[in-house]
Short mmCIF file of C-alpha atoms and ligand atoms in Angstrom, two decimals:
data_model
loop_
_atom_site.label_atom_id
_atom_site.label_comp_id
_atom_site.label_asym_id
_atom_site.label_seq_id
_atom_site.Cartn_x
_atom_site.Cartn_y
_atom_site.Cartn_z
CA MET A 1 5.44 19.73 -90.65
CA SER A 2 6.42 22.59 -88.64
CA GLU A 3 9.26 22.33 -86.14
CA ILE A 4 8.94 23.05 -82.38
CA ASN A 5 11.46 25.37 -81.21
CA LYS A 6 10.76 25.27 -77.58
CA GLU A 7 12.28 23.24 -74.39
CA LEU A 8 10.95 19.64 -74.02
CA ILE A 9 9.75 18.70 -70.57
CA TYR A 10 9.03 15.11 -70.98
CA ALA A 11 8.88 12.72 -73.51
CA GLY A 12 5.93 9.99 -73.70
CA LYS A 13 5.71 6.87 -75.77
CA ALA A 14 3.31 8.59 -78.35
CA LYS A 15 3.64 12.34 -77.62
CA ASP A 16 6.04 14.91 -76.50
CA VAL A 17 4.84 18.03 -73.73
CA TYR A 18 6.96 21.24 -74.41
CA LYS A 19 6.87 24.47 -72.37
CA THR A 20 5.51 27.32 -74.05
CA ASP A 21 5.50 31.54 -72.89
CA LYS A 22 2.68 31.08 -70.76
CA ASP A 23 3.35 29.25 -67.30
CA ASP A 24 0.04 27.28 -67.05
CA GLU A 25 -0.09 26.12 -70.78
CA VAL A 26 1.99 23.31 -72.45
CA LEU A 27 2.01 22.11 -76.06
CA ILE A 28 1.74 18.38 -76.67
CA LYS A 29 2.96 17.14 -80.03
CA PHE A 30 1.28 13.97 -81.08
CA ARG A 31 4.08 11.80 -82.52
CA ASP A 32 3.53 8.84 -85.26
CA ASP A 33 4.84 6.54 -82.82
CA ILE A 34 2.48 3.65 -82.16
CA THR A 35 3.14 0.86 -79.21
CA ALA A 36 1.21 -1.93 -77.71
CA LEU A 37 1.93 -5.21 -75.67
CA ASP A 38 3.30 -2.73 -72.64
CA GLY A 39 5.53 -1.16 -75.19
CA GLY A 40 7.15 -4.48 -76.94
CA LYS A 41 5.72 -3.96 -80.08
CA LYS A 42 6.68 -0.73 -81.40
CA GLU A 43 6.10 1.21 -84.92
CA THR A 44 5.96 4.30 -86.79
CA LEU A 45 3.12 4.84 -88.91
CA SER A 46 3.23 8.44 -91.08
CA LYS A 47 0.35 10.63 -90.53
CA LYS A 48 -1.23 8.73 -87.10
CA GLY A 49 -0.22 11.55 -84.69
CA ALA A 50 -1.90 14.61 -86.49
CA LEU A 51 -5.04 12.05 -87.18
CA ASN A 52 -5.06 11.73 -83.45
CA ALA A 53 -4.67 14.88 -82.55
CA VAL A 54 -7.69 16.10 -84.50
CA ILE A 55 -9.68 13.18 -83.52
CA SER A 56 -8.62 14.10 -79.68
CA SER A 57 -9.37 18.12 -80.52
CA LYS A 58 -12.73 16.91 -81.83
CA LEU A 59 -13.69 15.08 -78.83
CA PHE A 60 -12.20 17.51 -76.53
CA GLU A 61 -14.53 20.05 -77.91
CA ILE A 62 -18.11 18.00 -77.75
CA LEU A 63 -16.70 17.37 -74.07
CA VAL A 64 -16.31 21.22 -73.54
CA GLU A 65 -19.66 21.96 -74.78
CA ALA A 66 -21.27 19.53 -72.27
CA GLY A 67 -19.85 21.41 -69.50
CA VAL A 68 -16.65 18.75 -69.10
CA ARG A 69 -13.46 20.69 -67.79
CA THR A 70 -10.55 19.60 -70.15
CA GLN A 71 -7.36 20.53 -70.75
CA TYR A 72 -7.68 21.13 -74.49
CA VAL A 73 -7.07 25.11 -75.63
CA ASP A 74 -6.51 24.62 -79.16
CA LEU A 75 -4.93 22.85 -82.03
CA VAL A 76 -2.39 25.44 -83.00
CA ALA A 77 -0.76 23.06 -86.13
CA PRO A 78 -0.99 19.67 -87.43
CA ALA A 79 -0.18 17.36 -84.44
CA GLN A 80 0.33 20.34 -82.27
CA MET A 81 -1.97 20.92 -79.37
CA LEU A 82 -2.07 23.68 -76.91
CA THR A 83 -3.52 22.54 -73.64
CA LYS A 84 -3.92 23.77 -69.78
CA SER A 85 -1.03 22.45 -67.69
CA LEU A 86 -1.77 19.86 -65.44
CA LYS A 87 -0.26 17.91 -62.18
CA MET A 88 -0.92 14.36 -63.44
CA ILE A 89 -2.50 11.64 -61.56
CA PRO A 90 -0.95 8.38 -62.01
CA LEU A 91 -3.83 6.45 -63.15
CA GLU A 92 -5.38 5.17 -66.29
CA VAL A 93 -8.94 5.10 -65.74
CA ILE A 94 -10.96 2.36 -67.89
CA CYS A 95 -14.83 2.64 -68.64
CA ARG A 96 -16.18 -0.08 -70.69
CA ASN A 97 -19.56 -0.72 -72.52
CA ILE A 98 -18.65 -3.58 -74.27
CA ALA A 99 -16.63 -6.47 -72.96
CA ALA A 100 -13.27 -6.75 -75.38
CA GLY A 101 -9.74 -6.44 -74.98
CA SER A 102 -7.75 -7.48 -71.32
CA LEU A 103 -11.25 -7.89 -69.59
CA LEU A 104 -11.82 -11.12 -71.96
CA ARG A 105 -8.33 -12.31 -71.26
CA LYS A 106 -8.63 -11.70 -67.42
CA TYR A 107 -12.40 -12.67 -66.95
CA PRO A 108 -14.99 -14.99 -68.15
CA PHE A 109 -17.42 -12.46 -70.14
CA GLU A 110 -18.86 -13.05 -73.42
CA GLU A 111 -17.12 -11.62 -76.40
CA LYS A 112 -18.97 -8.47 -76.94
CA GLN A 113 -21.57 -8.92 -74.22
CA GLU A 114 -23.01 -5.52 -73.29
CA LEU A 115 -22.09 -3.94 -69.89
CA ASN A 116 -24.88 -1.85 -68.17
CA PRO A 117 -23.87 -0.14 -66.33
CA PRO A 118 -20.51 0.78 -67.71
CA ILE A 119 -17.24 -0.78 -65.95
CA ILE A 120 -15.03 1.68 -64.79
CA SER A 121 -11.83 0.24 -63.63
CA PHE A 122 -8.17 2.00 -62.69
CA ASP A 123 -4.75 1.00 -63.90
CA TYR A 124 -1.81 2.45 -61.81
CA LYS A 125 0.28 4.30 -64.87
CA ASN A 126 3.90 3.01 -63.81
CA ASP A 127 5.90 1.02 -66.52
CA GLU A 128 8.27 -0.27 -63.77
CA TYR A 129 5.34 -2.36 -62.42
CA HIS A 130 3.52 -3.21 -65.92
CA ASP A 131 0.29 -0.48 -64.93
CA PRO A 132 -1.15 -2.68 -62.39
CA MET A 133 -5.12 -2.73 -61.84
CA LEU A 134 -5.72 -0.75 -58.53
CA ASN A 135 -8.43 -0.41 -56.08
CA ASP A 136 -9.55 2.38 -53.83
CA SER A 137 -7.89 0.88 -51.00
CA ILE A 138 -4.36 0.89 -52.63
CA ILE A 139 -5.02 3.81 -54.43
CA LEU A 140 -5.38 5.63 -50.98
CA ALA A 141 -2.60 3.70 -49.26
CA LEU A 142 0.04 4.95 -51.93
CA GLY A 143 -1.61 8.19 -51.45
CA ILE A 144 -2.22 8.92 -55.63
CA ALA A 145 -5.63 10.09 -55.19
CA THR A 146 -7.94 10.80 -52.10
CA GLN A 147 -11.74 9.35 -52.35
CA GLU A 148 -13.10 12.41 -52.85
CA THR A 149 -11.04 12.63 -56.30
CA LEU A 150 -11.52 9.10 -56.77
CA ASP A 151 -15.48 9.60 -56.50
CA GLU A 152 -15.16 12.97 -58.98
CA ILE A 153 -13.05 11.10 -61.63
CA ARG A 154 -15.82 8.42 -61.44
CA GLU A 155 -18.66 10.82 -62.02
CA MET A 156 -16.99 12.73 -64.56
CA THR A 157 -15.86 9.42 -66.37
CA LEU A 158 -19.56 8.37 -66.79
CA LYS A 159 -20.55 11.89 -68.22
CA ILE A 160 -17.60 11.89 -70.69
CA ASN A 161 -19.03 7.94 -71.63
CA GLU A 162 -22.60 9.35 -72.00
CA THR A 163 -21.72 12.28 -74.05
CA LEU A 164 -19.16 10.62 -76.01
CA SER A 165 -21.16 7.63 -77.04
CA LYS A 166 -23.99 9.34 -77.88
CA PHE A 167 -21.95 12.07 -80.25
CA LEU A 168 -20.13 9.00 -81.80
CA LYS A 169 -23.30 6.94 -82.07
CA GLU A 170 -25.36 9.65 -84.40
CA HIS A 171 -22.04 9.56 -85.84
CA GLY A 172 -21.93 5.75 -87.10
CA LEU A 173 -19.44 4.50 -84.56
CA LEU A 174 -19.82 2.33 -81.04
CA LEU A 175 -17.58 3.33 -78.10
CA VAL A 176 -16.97 0.04 -76.79
CA ASP A 177 -14.14 1.07 -74.13
CA PHE A 178 -11.70 4.16 -73.75
CA LYS A 179 -8.93 5.17 -71.33
CA LEU A 180 -8.77 8.78 -69.81
CA GLU A 181 -6.02 10.47 -67.75
CA TYR A 182 -7.17 13.22 -65.29
CA GLY A 183 -4.83 16.15 -63.90
CA LEU A 184 -5.29 18.88 -61.30
CA ASP A 185 -4.98 22.51 -62.13
CA ASN A 186 -3.21 25.26 -60.16
CA GLU A 187 -6.53 25.76 -58.33
CA GLY A 188 -6.68 21.94 -57.72
CA ASN A 189 -9.84 21.41 -60.02
CA LEU A 190 -9.80 18.12 -61.47
CA VAL A 191 -9.48 18.26 -65.23
CA LEU A 192 -9.47 15.73 -67.93
CA GLY A 193 -6.29 15.72 -69.92
CA ASP A 194 -3.93 13.56 -72.38
CA GLU A 195 -5.90 12.54 -75.40
CA ILE A 196 -9.37 10.77 -76.67
CA SER A 197 -8.35 9.32 -79.73
CA PRO A 198 -8.58 5.55 -81.78
CA ASP A 199 -5.17 4.69 -79.72
CA THR A 200 -7.05 4.28 -76.47
CA THR A 201 -10.48 3.80 -77.67
CA ARG A 202 -12.07 1.06 -79.16
CA LEU A 203 -14.39 2.03 -81.89
CA TRP A 204 -16.52 -0.41 -83.94
CA ASP A 205 -18.51 0.39 -86.89
CA VAL A 206 -22.63 0.60 -85.31
CA ASP A 207 -23.83 -2.08 -87.89
CA THR A 208 -20.67 -4.01 -88.97
CA LEU A 209 -18.88 -3.89 -85.80
CA GLU A 210 -15.90 -3.50 -87.74
CA ASN A 211 -13.09 -2.12 -86.03
CA PHE A 212 -11.33 1.48 -86.40
CA ASP A 213 -8.77 1.40 -83.37
CA LYS A 214 -5.42 0.39 -82.46
CA ASP A 215 -6.67 -3.15 -82.21
CA ILE A 216 -5.63 -3.37 -85.89
CA PHE A 217 -2.22 -2.61 -84.96
CA ARG A 218 -2.53 -4.96 -81.61
CA LYS A 219 -3.41 -7.91 -83.98
CA GLY A 220 -0.60 -6.90 -86.66
CA GLU A 221 -2.89 -6.01 -89.34
CA GLU A 222 -2.85 -3.40 -92.31
CA GLY A 223 -4.46 -0.27 -92.76
CA VAL A 224 -4.05 1.40 -89.25
CA VAL A 225 -3.67 4.82 -90.73
CA GLU A 226 -6.56 4.47 -92.71
CA ALA A 227 -8.92 3.45 -90.18
CA TYR A 228 -7.90 6.33 -88.31
CA LYS A 229 -8.82 8.66 -91.21
CA THR A 230 -12.39 6.97 -91.36
CA VAL A 231 -12.86 8.04 -88.26
CA VAL A 232 -11.86 11.57 -88.73
CA ASP A 233 -14.06 11.46 -92.24
CA LEU A 234 -17.05 9.74 -89.68
CA ILE A 235 -17.04 12.45 -87.16
CA LEU A 236 -15.68 16.07 -88.65
CA THR A 237 -17.95 18.03 -90.95
CA ASP A 238 -15.80 19.53 -94.21
CA GLU A 239 -15.33 23.13 -92.04
CA GLU A 240 -13.83 21.15 -89.16
CA LYS A 241 -11.75 19.71 -91.25
CA GLU A 242 -10.58 22.89 -92.71
CA LYS A 243 -9.83 24.39 -88.97
CA PHE A 244 -8.29 21.04 -87.80
CA TYR A 245 -5.67 21.06 -90.73
CA VAL A 246 -6.66 17.86 -92.52
CA ASN A 247 -5.71 18.85 -95.40
CA GLN A 248 -2.32 19.59 -94.66
CA ILE A 249 -1.63 16.01 -93.19
CA GLU A 250 1.20 14.44 -94.87
N1 UDP B 1 -6.04 1.47 -73.14
C1 UDP B 1 -5.06 2.53 -73.26
N2 UDP B 1 -3.60 2.56 -72.85
C2 UDP B 1 -3.40 1.34 -71.64
C3 UDP B 1 -4.41 0.32 -71.81
C4 UDP B 1 -5.48 0.58 -72.35
O1 UDP B 1 -5.55 3.61 -74.07
O2 UDP B 1 -2.34 1.63 -71.69
C5 UDP B 1 -7.31 1.76 -73.67
C6 UDP B 1 -7.35 0.60 -74.69
O3 UDP B 1 -6.90 1.26 -76.05
C7 UDP B 1 -8.63 0.43 -74.65
C8 UDP B 1 -8.97 0.74 -73.16
O4 UDP B 1 -8.14 1.41 -72.50
O5 UDP B 1 -9.33 1.26 -75.40
C9 UDP B 1 -9.04 -1.03 -72.56
O6 UDP B 1 -8.08 -1.73 -72.83
P1 UDP B 1 -7.64 -3.47 -72.37
O7 UDP B 1 -7.53 -3.25 -70.92
O8 UDP B 1 -8.73 -4.03 -73.02
O9 UDP B 1 -6.19 -3.58 -72.88
P2 UDP B 1 -5.60 -3.90 -73.90
O10 UDP B 1 -4.79 -4.82 -73.27
O11 UDP B 1 -6.59 -4.73 -74.87
O12 UDP B 1 -5.12 -3.21 -74.79
#
């Protein structure tokens, strides 16, 4: 896989961000590191980063076609996504269609309970405070975002949920829940950033409800990369696989 000969701006848990020759663009490198349990469980899984970059690119393209503003520009090499530079808002915006994960641990929902309308909630992206759940008042008091921005985040998240749920269902997958991160561009527009991949979504087979996402890793089971590969096979055409270097992922 090609080396990146650029200045590193930021290293996250699973992605690195590099400067580019353009002020308003950054290069995101999807790494093979995978973490869970608030960073307490870590591993490196070969090909994971490249597969997530492919899946994110395809889903961002679907959203762009639906008129959603995203930071995605192009997948320029395996695991290397060129994006618009954003001032990120430190919120993890979580949207749920079916009860799973922390919702079941914290509240008396039934397993696999359908959530209609979908639930949207906000976690503070802050390792020191362990990503606590926020409400609008706390977000406003901390100065994380304005009410106008929060309202726009909710509206965009619902549109993204509708668009991706429809697309994924047509390809045999249920979008159970997912996490989004937003930022502001140079003109102050709200833009979808980060990634949308099996690391940040729950994806279940529409018929069997088998899962193809990070829950496999959270549970300590084998077959994480194989499951992510299945998602690629389900949602990309052969032509798109060619365009996104899937045959070069080693
Ligand atoms: N999620 C994420 N990053 C986080 C927390 C959650 O990407 O830091 C995603 C997670 O993969 C799932 C959804 O958001 O698709 C809801 O996660 P939940 O709160 O159930 O988290 P869990 O504790 O089960 O990871």
